C-alpha positions in Angstrom: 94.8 94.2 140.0 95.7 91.0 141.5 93.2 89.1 144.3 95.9 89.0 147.0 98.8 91.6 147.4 101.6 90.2 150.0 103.6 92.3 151.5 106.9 91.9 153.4 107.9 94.4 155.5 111.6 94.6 157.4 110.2 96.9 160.5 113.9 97.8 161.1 115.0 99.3 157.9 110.7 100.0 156.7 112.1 98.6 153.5 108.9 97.0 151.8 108.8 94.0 149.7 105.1 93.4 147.0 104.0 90.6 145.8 100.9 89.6 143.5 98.7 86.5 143.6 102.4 84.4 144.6 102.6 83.7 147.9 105.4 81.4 147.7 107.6 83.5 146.1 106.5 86.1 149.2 107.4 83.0 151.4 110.3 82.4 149.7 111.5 85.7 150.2 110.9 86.3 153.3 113.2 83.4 154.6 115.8 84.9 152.4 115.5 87.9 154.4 116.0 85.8 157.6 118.9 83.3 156.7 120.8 84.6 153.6 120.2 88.2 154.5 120.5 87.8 158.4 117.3 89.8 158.8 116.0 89.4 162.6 113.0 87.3 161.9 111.3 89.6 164.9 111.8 92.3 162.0 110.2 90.9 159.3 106.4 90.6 158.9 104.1 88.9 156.3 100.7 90.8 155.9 98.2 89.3 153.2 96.1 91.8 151.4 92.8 90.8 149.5 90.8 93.2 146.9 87.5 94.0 148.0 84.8 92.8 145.4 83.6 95.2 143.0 86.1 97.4 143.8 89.9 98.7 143.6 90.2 98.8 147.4 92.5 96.7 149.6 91.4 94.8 152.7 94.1 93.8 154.8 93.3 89.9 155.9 96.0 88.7 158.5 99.4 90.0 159.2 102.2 87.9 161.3 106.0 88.1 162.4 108.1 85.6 160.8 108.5 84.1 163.7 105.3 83.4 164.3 106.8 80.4 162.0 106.3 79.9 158.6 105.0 76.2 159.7 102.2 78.2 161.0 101.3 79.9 158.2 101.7 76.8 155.7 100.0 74.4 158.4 96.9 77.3 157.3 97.5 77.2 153.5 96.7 73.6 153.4 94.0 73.5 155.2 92.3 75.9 153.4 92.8 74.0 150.5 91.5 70.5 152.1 88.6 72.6 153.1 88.2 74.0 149.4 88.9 71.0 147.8 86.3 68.6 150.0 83.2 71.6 149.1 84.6 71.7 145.5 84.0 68.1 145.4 80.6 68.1 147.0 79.4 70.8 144.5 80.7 68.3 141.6 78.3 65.8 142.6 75.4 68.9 142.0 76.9 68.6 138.4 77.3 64.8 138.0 75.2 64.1 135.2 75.8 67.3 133.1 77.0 67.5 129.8 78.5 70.9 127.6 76.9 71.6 124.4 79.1 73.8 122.6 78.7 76.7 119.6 81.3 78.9 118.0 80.4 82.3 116.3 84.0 83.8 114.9 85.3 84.8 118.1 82.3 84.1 120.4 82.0 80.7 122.5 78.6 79.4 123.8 78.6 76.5 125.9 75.5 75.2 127.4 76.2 73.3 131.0 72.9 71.3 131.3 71.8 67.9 133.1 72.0 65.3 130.4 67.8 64.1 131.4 67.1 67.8 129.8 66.3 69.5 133.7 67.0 73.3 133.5 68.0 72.7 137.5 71.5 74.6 137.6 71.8 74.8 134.2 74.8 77.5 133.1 75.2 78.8 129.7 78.3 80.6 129.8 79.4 82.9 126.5 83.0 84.0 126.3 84.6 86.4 123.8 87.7 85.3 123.4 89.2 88.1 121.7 88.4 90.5 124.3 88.5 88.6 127.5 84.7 88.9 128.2 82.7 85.9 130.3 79.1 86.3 130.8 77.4 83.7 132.6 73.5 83.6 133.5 71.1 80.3 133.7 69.6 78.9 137.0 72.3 80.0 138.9 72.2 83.5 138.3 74.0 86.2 136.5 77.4 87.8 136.2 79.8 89.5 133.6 84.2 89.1 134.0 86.1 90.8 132.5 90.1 90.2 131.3 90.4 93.1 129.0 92.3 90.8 126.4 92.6 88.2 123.9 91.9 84.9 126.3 90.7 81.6 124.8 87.6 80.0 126.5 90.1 77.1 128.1 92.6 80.2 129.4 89.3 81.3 131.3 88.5 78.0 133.1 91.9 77.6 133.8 91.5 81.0 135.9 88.2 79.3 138.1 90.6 77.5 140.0 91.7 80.0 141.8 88.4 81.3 142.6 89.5 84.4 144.9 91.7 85.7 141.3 88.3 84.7 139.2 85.7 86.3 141.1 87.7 89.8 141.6 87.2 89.9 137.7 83.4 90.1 138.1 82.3 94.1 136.8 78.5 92.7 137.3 77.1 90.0 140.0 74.0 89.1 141.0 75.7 86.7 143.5 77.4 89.1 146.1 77.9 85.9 148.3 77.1 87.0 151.9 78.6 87.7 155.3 78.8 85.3 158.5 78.7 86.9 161.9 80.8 84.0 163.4 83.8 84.2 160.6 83.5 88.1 161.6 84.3 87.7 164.8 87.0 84.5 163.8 88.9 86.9 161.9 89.0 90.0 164.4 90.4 87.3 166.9 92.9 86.0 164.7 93.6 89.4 163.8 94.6 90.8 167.2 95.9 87.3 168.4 98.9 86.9 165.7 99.3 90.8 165.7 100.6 90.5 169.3 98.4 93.0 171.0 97.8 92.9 174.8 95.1 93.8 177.0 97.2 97.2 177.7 98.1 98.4 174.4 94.1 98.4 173.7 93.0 99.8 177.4 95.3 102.5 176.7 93.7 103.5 173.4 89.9 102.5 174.3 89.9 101.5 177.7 88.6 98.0 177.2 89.9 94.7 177.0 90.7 93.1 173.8 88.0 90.7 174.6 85.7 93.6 174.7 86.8 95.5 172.0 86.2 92.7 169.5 82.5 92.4 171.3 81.8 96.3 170.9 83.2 95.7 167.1 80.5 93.1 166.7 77.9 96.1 167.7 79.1 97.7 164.9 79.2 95.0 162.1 77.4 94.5 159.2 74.7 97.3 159.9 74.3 98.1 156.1 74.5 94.2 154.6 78.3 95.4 153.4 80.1 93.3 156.0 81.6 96.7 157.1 82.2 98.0 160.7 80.6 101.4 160.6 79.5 103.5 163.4 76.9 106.8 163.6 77.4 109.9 162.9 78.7 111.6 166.1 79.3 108.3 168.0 81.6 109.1 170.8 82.6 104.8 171.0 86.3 105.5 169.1 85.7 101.1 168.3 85.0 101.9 165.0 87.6 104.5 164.1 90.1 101.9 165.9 89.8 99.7 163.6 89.7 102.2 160.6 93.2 103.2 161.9 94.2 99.3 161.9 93.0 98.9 158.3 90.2 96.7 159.3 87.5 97.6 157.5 85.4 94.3 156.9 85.0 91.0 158.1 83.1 87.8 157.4 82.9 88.0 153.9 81.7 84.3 152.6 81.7 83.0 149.2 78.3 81.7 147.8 77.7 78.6 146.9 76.4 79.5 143.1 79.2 81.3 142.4 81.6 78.6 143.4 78.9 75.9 141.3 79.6 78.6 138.2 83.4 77.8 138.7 83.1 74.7 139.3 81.6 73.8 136.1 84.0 75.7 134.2 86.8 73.3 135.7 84.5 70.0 135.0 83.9 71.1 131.0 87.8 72.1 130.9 88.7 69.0 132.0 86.1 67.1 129.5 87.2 68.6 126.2 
Protein backbone atom coordinates (compact mmCIF):
# COMPACT_ATOMS: atom_id res chain seq x y z
CA UNK A 1 0.00 0.00 0.00
CA UNK A 2 1.16 3.33 -0.93
CA UNK A 3 2.37 6.16 1.96
CA UNK A 4 -0.22 8.78 0.86
CA UNK A 5 -3.70 7.95 -0.76
CA UNK A 6 -5.34 11.32 -2.32
CA UNK A 7 -8.56 11.48 -2.84
CA UNK A 8 -10.85 13.81 -4.89
CA UNK A 9 -14.20 13.89 -4.14
CA UNK A 10 -17.05 15.93 -6.35
CA UNK A 11 -19.56 16.45 -3.17
CA UNK A 12 -22.31 17.07 -5.79
CA UNK A 13 -22.34 13.89 -7.81
CA UNK A 14 -20.15 11.75 -4.44
CA UNK A 15 -18.18 10.54 -7.50
CA UNK A 16 -14.67 9.75 -5.95
CA UNK A 17 -11.39 10.04 -7.61
CA UNK A 18 -7.87 7.75 -5.80
CA UNK A 19 -4.70 8.39 -6.13
CA UNK A 20 -1.40 6.75 -4.83
CA UNK A 21 1.93 8.36 -3.76
CA UNK A 22 1.13 11.14 -6.96
CA UNK A 23 -0.11 14.10 -5.82
CA UNK A 24 0.33 16.01 -8.88
CA UNK A 25 -1.48 13.88 -10.92
CA UNK A 26 -4.35 14.35 -7.91
CA UNK A 27 -3.64 18.06 -8.49
CA UNK A 28 -3.81 17.75 -11.95
CA UNK A 29 -6.97 16.33 -11.82
CA UNK A 30 -8.67 18.04 -9.80
CA UNK A 31 -8.38 21.34 -11.93
CA UNK A 32 -9.58 19.25 -14.74
CA UNK A 33 -12.65 18.75 -12.73
CA UNK A 34 -12.95 22.54 -12.27
CA UNK A 35 -12.08 24.12 -15.82
CA UNK A 36 -12.43 21.35 -18.55
CA UNK A 37 -15.16 19.51 -16.69
CA UNK A 38 -16.94 22.75 -15.27
CA UNK A 39 -17.07 21.11 -11.84
CA UNK A 40 -18.00 23.96 -9.15
CA UNK A 41 -14.71 24.20 -7.45
CA UNK A 42 -17.04 24.58 -4.06
CA UNK A 43 -17.73 20.88 -5.00
CA UNK A 44 -14.63 19.39 -5.26
CA UNK A 45 -12.38 18.60 -2.29
CA UNK A 46 -8.76 17.26 -1.92
CA UNK A 47 -8.31 15.11 1.34
CA UNK A 48 -4.67 13.62 1.80
CA UNK A 49 -4.55 10.21 3.39
CA UNK A 50 -1.25 8.88 5.12
CA UNK A 51 -0.75 5.00 6.23
CA UNK A 52 -0.26 4.57 9.81
CA UNK A 53 3.23 2.98 10.61
CA UNK A 54 3.28 -0.61 11.21
CA UNK A 55 0.03 -0.96 9.97
CA UNK A 56 -2.57 -1.21 6.97
CA UNK A 57 -4.77 1.60 8.45
CA UNK A 58 -5.41 5.08 6.98
CA UNK A 59 -5.12 8.38 8.79
CA UNK A 60 -6.76 11.07 7.17
CA UNK A 61 -3.98 14.24 7.36
CA UNK A 62 -5.78 17.48 5.96
CA UNK A 63 -8.75 17.80 3.65
CA UNK A 64 -9.61 21.30 1.68
CA UNK A 65 -12.17 22.73 -1.01
CA UNK A 66 -10.59 23.53 -4.21
CA UNK A 67 -11.12 26.66 -3.60
CA UNK A 68 -9.33 26.98 -0.75
CA UNK A 69 -6.80 27.47 -3.92
CA UNK A 70 -4.50 25.20 -5.15
CA UNK A 71 -1.73 28.14 -4.49
CA UNK A 72 -2.49 27.26 -1.04
CA UNK A 73 -1.82 23.93 -1.08
CA UNK A 74 1.43 24.19 -3.34
CA UNK A 75 2.64 27.35 -1.29
CA UNK A 76 2.59 24.04 1.65
CA UNK A 77 4.25 21.45 -0.69
CA UNK A 78 7.27 23.57 -0.93
CA UNK A 79 7.71 24.40 2.12
CA UNK A 80 7.75 21.23 3.44
CA UNK A 81 10.33 20.37 1.18
CA UNK A 82 12.63 23.55 2.07
CA UNK A 83 12.08 22.36 5.60
CA UNK A 84 13.15 18.67 4.60
CA UNK A 85 15.75 19.55 2.44
CA UNK A 86 17.61 22.20 5.06
CA UNK A 87 17.42 18.96 8.08
CA UNK A 88 18.39 16.55 5.30
CA UNK A 89 21.33 18.68 4.85
CA UNK A 90 22.24 19.20 8.48
CA UNK A 91 22.09 15.34 9.01
CA UNK A 92 24.72 15.11 6.02
CA UNK A 93 27.16 16.95 7.83
CA UNK A 94 26.68 13.96 10.81
CA UNK A 95 27.97 11.78 7.85
CA UNK A 96 30.71 13.97 6.34
CA UNK A 97 33.58 11.99 6.72
CA UNK A 98 32.02 8.52 6.02
CA UNK A 99 32.95 6.07 3.60
CA UNK A 100 30.93 2.61 2.20
CA UNK A 101 32.76 -0.58 2.32
CA UNK A 102 30.94 -2.85 0.24
CA UNK A 103 30.56 -7.00 -0.07
CA UNK A 104 28.52 -9.10 -2.42
CA UNK A 105 27.35 -12.71 -1.59
CA UNK A 106 25.17 -13.98 -4.88
CA UNK A 107 22.30 -12.05 -4.31
CA UNK A 108 23.12 -10.43 -0.89
CA UNK A 109 24.66 -6.74 -0.57
CA UNK A 110 26.62 -5.65 2.59
CA UNK A 111 27.63 -2.18 2.78
CA UNK A 112 29.30 -0.92 5.74
CA UNK A 113 28.62 3.14 6.28
CA UNK A 114 31.47 4.02 8.80
CA UNK A 115 33.49 7.30 9.62
CA UNK A 116 36.67 7.03 7.58
CA UNK A 117 39.07 7.72 11.24
CA UNK A 118 37.51 4.04 12.12
CA UNK A 119 34.76 5.59 15.01
CA UNK A 120 31.72 3.21 15.30
CA UNK A 121 29.77 6.75 16.08
CA UNK A 122 26.56 6.28 13.67
CA UNK A 123 27.99 3.67 11.98
CA UNK A 124 25.21 1.72 9.56
CA UNK A 125 25.77 -1.57 8.05
CA UNK A 126 22.94 -2.07 5.91
CA UNK A 127 22.36 -5.75 4.08
CA UNK A 128 19.87 -5.91 1.19
CA UNK A 129 18.66 -8.98 -0.62
CA UNK A 130 18.14 -7.91 -3.78
CA UNK A 131 16.20 -10.76 -5.13
CA UNK A 132 13.60 -10.53 -2.57
CA UNK A 133 13.36 -6.88 -1.70
CA UNK A 134 14.60 -7.30 1.88
CA UNK A 135 16.70 -4.16 3.76
CA UNK A 136 17.93 -4.76 7.21
CA UNK A 137 19.73 -2.16 8.73
CA UNK A 138 21.24 -2.15 12.49
CA UNK A 139 24.65 -0.35 13.73
CA UNK A 140 24.75 2.63 16.15
CA UNK A 141 21.69 3.97 14.96
CA UNK A 142 19.49 1.20 15.75
CA UNK A 143 17.67 -1.52 14.07
CA UNK A 144 15.03 -2.11 11.43
CA UNK A 145 13.86 -4.70 8.70
CA UNK A 146 11.82 -3.22 5.03
CA UNK A 147 10.37 -5.08 3.14
CA UNK A 148 9.51 -4.77 -0.95
CA UNK A 149 8.39 -8.25 -1.53
CA UNK A 150 10.46 -8.42 -4.90
CA UNK A 151 13.36 -8.49 -6.97
CA UNK A 152 14.98 -4.73 -6.17
CA UNK A 153 18.64 -3.93 -6.63
CA UNK A 154 20.49 -2.25 -3.65
CA UNK A 155 20.59 1.24 -5.83
CA UNK A 156 16.42 0.71 -6.51
CA UNK A 157 16.36 0.81 -2.59
CA UNK A 158 18.16 4.08 -1.95
CA UNK A 159 16.45 5.50 -4.63
CA UNK A 160 13.19 4.76 -2.48
CA UNK A 161 14.93 6.90 0.90
CA UNK A 162 14.10 9.92 -0.79
CA UNK A 163 10.81 9.88 -0.25
CA UNK A 164 11.19 8.97 3.24
CA UNK A 165 7.27 8.87 4.19
CA UNK A 166 7.04 5.83 1.02
CA UNK A 167 10.40 4.24 2.68
CA UNK A 168 9.63 4.15 6.20
CA UNK A 169 5.85 2.67 5.65
CA UNK A 170 7.98 -0.45 4.33
CA UNK A 171 9.48 -1.00 7.79
CA UNK A 172 7.73 -4.76 9.18
CA UNK A 173 10.30 -4.19 12.27
CA UNK A 174 11.65 -0.72 13.98
CA UNK A 175 13.28 -0.05 16.83
CA UNK A 176 12.98 3.71 15.93
CA UNK A 177 9.08 4.44 16.24
CA UNK A 178 10.06 8.14 16.00
CA UNK A 179 7.88 10.00 18.58
CA UNK A 180 4.98 12.33 19.08
CA UNK A 181 5.02 16.25 19.69
CA UNK A 182 2.21 17.80 21.68
CA UNK A 183 2.55 21.10 19.87
CA UNK A 184 2.30 19.54 16.10
CA UNK A 185 -0.83 17.71 17.82
CA UNK A 186 -2.48 20.50 18.47
CA UNK A 187 -1.06 22.36 14.90
CA UNK A 188 -2.74 19.77 13.07
CA UNK A 189 -6.28 19.67 14.89
CA UNK A 190 -6.22 23.49 14.07
CA UNK A 191 -5.38 23.22 10.63
CA UNK A 192 -7.80 20.46 10.50
CA UNK A 193 -10.97 22.29 11.66
CA UNK A 194 -9.66 25.64 10.10
CA UNK A 195 -9.45 24.49 6.20
CA UNK A 196 -12.52 22.10 6.94
CA UNK A 197 -14.64 25.21 7.30
CA UNK A 198 -16.27 24.39 10.61
CA UNK A 199 -17.79 27.17 12.81
CA UNK A 200 -18.23 27.69 16.39
CA UNK A 201 -22.05 26.46 15.79
CA UNK A 202 -21.69 23.44 13.87
CA UNK A 203 -19.37 22.11 16.95
CA UNK A 204 -21.67 23.75 19.94
CA UNK A 205 -24.40 21.90 18.38
CA UNK A 206 -22.76 18.56 18.52
CA UNK A 207 -20.64 19.08 21.89
CA UNK A 208 -21.58 22.23 23.16
CA UNK A 209 -18.17 23.89 23.07
CA UNK A 210 -16.34 26.11 21.08
CA UNK A 211 -13.96 24.95 18.44
CA UNK A 212 -11.38 26.54 20.58
CA UNK A 213 -12.43 24.30 23.33
CA UNK A 214 -12.94 21.28 21.70
CA UNK A 215 -9.34 21.10 20.31
CA UNK A 216 -8.23 21.92 24.13
CA UNK A 217 -10.55 19.01 25.65
CA UNK A 218 -8.91 16.88 22.56
CA UNK A 219 -5.50 17.68 23.97
CA UNK A 220 -6.89 16.01 27.46
CA UNK A 221 -7.26 13.15 25.59
CA UNK A 222 -3.98 12.76 23.53
CA UNK A 223 -1.29 10.65 23.66
CA UNK A 224 -2.31 8.76 26.98
CA UNK A 225 -0.84 5.46 25.80
CA UNK A 226 2.59 6.79 23.90
CA UNK A 227 0.51 5.92 20.48
CA UNK A 228 -0.13 9.56 19.48
CA UNK A 229 -3.89 8.48 19.67
CA UNK A 230 -6.91 10.41 21.12
CA UNK A 231 -8.53 7.88 23.28
CA UNK A 232 -10.89 8.30 26.08
CA UNK A 233 -12.11 5.86 29.30
CA UNK A 234 -14.24 3.45 29.35
CA UNK A 235 -17.62 5.01 30.11
CA UNK A 236 -16.52 8.67 29.55
CA UNK A 237 -19.60 10.58 29.10
CA UNK A 238 -17.11 13.78 27.22
CA UNK A 239 -18.44 12.63 23.35
CA UNK A 240 -14.65 14.75 22.36
CA UNK A 241 -13.15 11.63 21.63
CA UNK A 242 -15.92 9.81 19.73
CA UNK A 243 -16.13 13.28 17.74
CA UNK A 244 -13.16 12.94 16.38
CA UNK A 245 -13.47 9.14 15.74
CA UNK A 246 -16.54 10.16 13.61
CA UNK A 247 -14.27 12.80 11.73
CA UNK A 248 -11.59 10.15 11.05
CA UNK A 249 -9.11 11.82 13.29
CA UNK A 250 -7.54 9.39 15.07
CA UNK A 251 -3.91 10.59 15.65
CA UNK A 252 -1.95 13.58 15.69
CA UNK A 253 1.66 14.70 16.13
CA UNK A 254 3.39 11.91 14.82
CA UNK A 255 7.21 13.16 14.30
CA UNK A 256 9.84 11.46 12.41
CA UNK A 257 13.18 10.59 14.31
CA UNK A 258 16.16 11.80 13.58
CA UNK A 259 18.02 8.11 13.24
CA UNK A 260 15.69 7.02 11.05
CA UNK A 261 16.02 9.94 8.71
CA UNK A 262 20.32 9.61 9.36
CA UNK A 263 19.55 5.70 8.05
CA UNK A 264 18.04 7.39 4.84
CA UNK A 265 20.10 9.74 4.60
CA UNK A 266 23.01 7.64 4.18
CA UNK A 267 21.51 5.44 1.76
CA UNK A 268 21.07 8.68 -0.58
CA UNK A 269 24.96 9.86 0.18
CA UNK A 270 26.41 6.06 -0.83
CA UNK A 271 23.89 6.11 -3.95
CA UNK A 272 25.15 9.08 -5.05
CA UNK A 273 28.98 7.92 -4.47
CA UNK A 274 29.08 4.75 -6.46
Amino acid sequence: MPHHIYIICNKETKDIYLFGDDSKRASEYALNLATKQKVNPKNIEISIYRKRQNSSQLVKDYSFLLTDTVEEWTNRQKLEEKMTMETNQNLRQQFKNFVAEFKRFENIVFIDWHNANGSSNCRVNYMINEKTGELHISGDLGSAVFYWYGKNTWQNIASYSKNLGYFLSKAEANSEEGYYDETKARKELEEYFSEENWDNQDIEEDLGCTRSELIDRAMECWNKYGTGEFSSEVFDEDRTVEFLHDNDIYSAGHTVSARERLWAVGLQMILERF
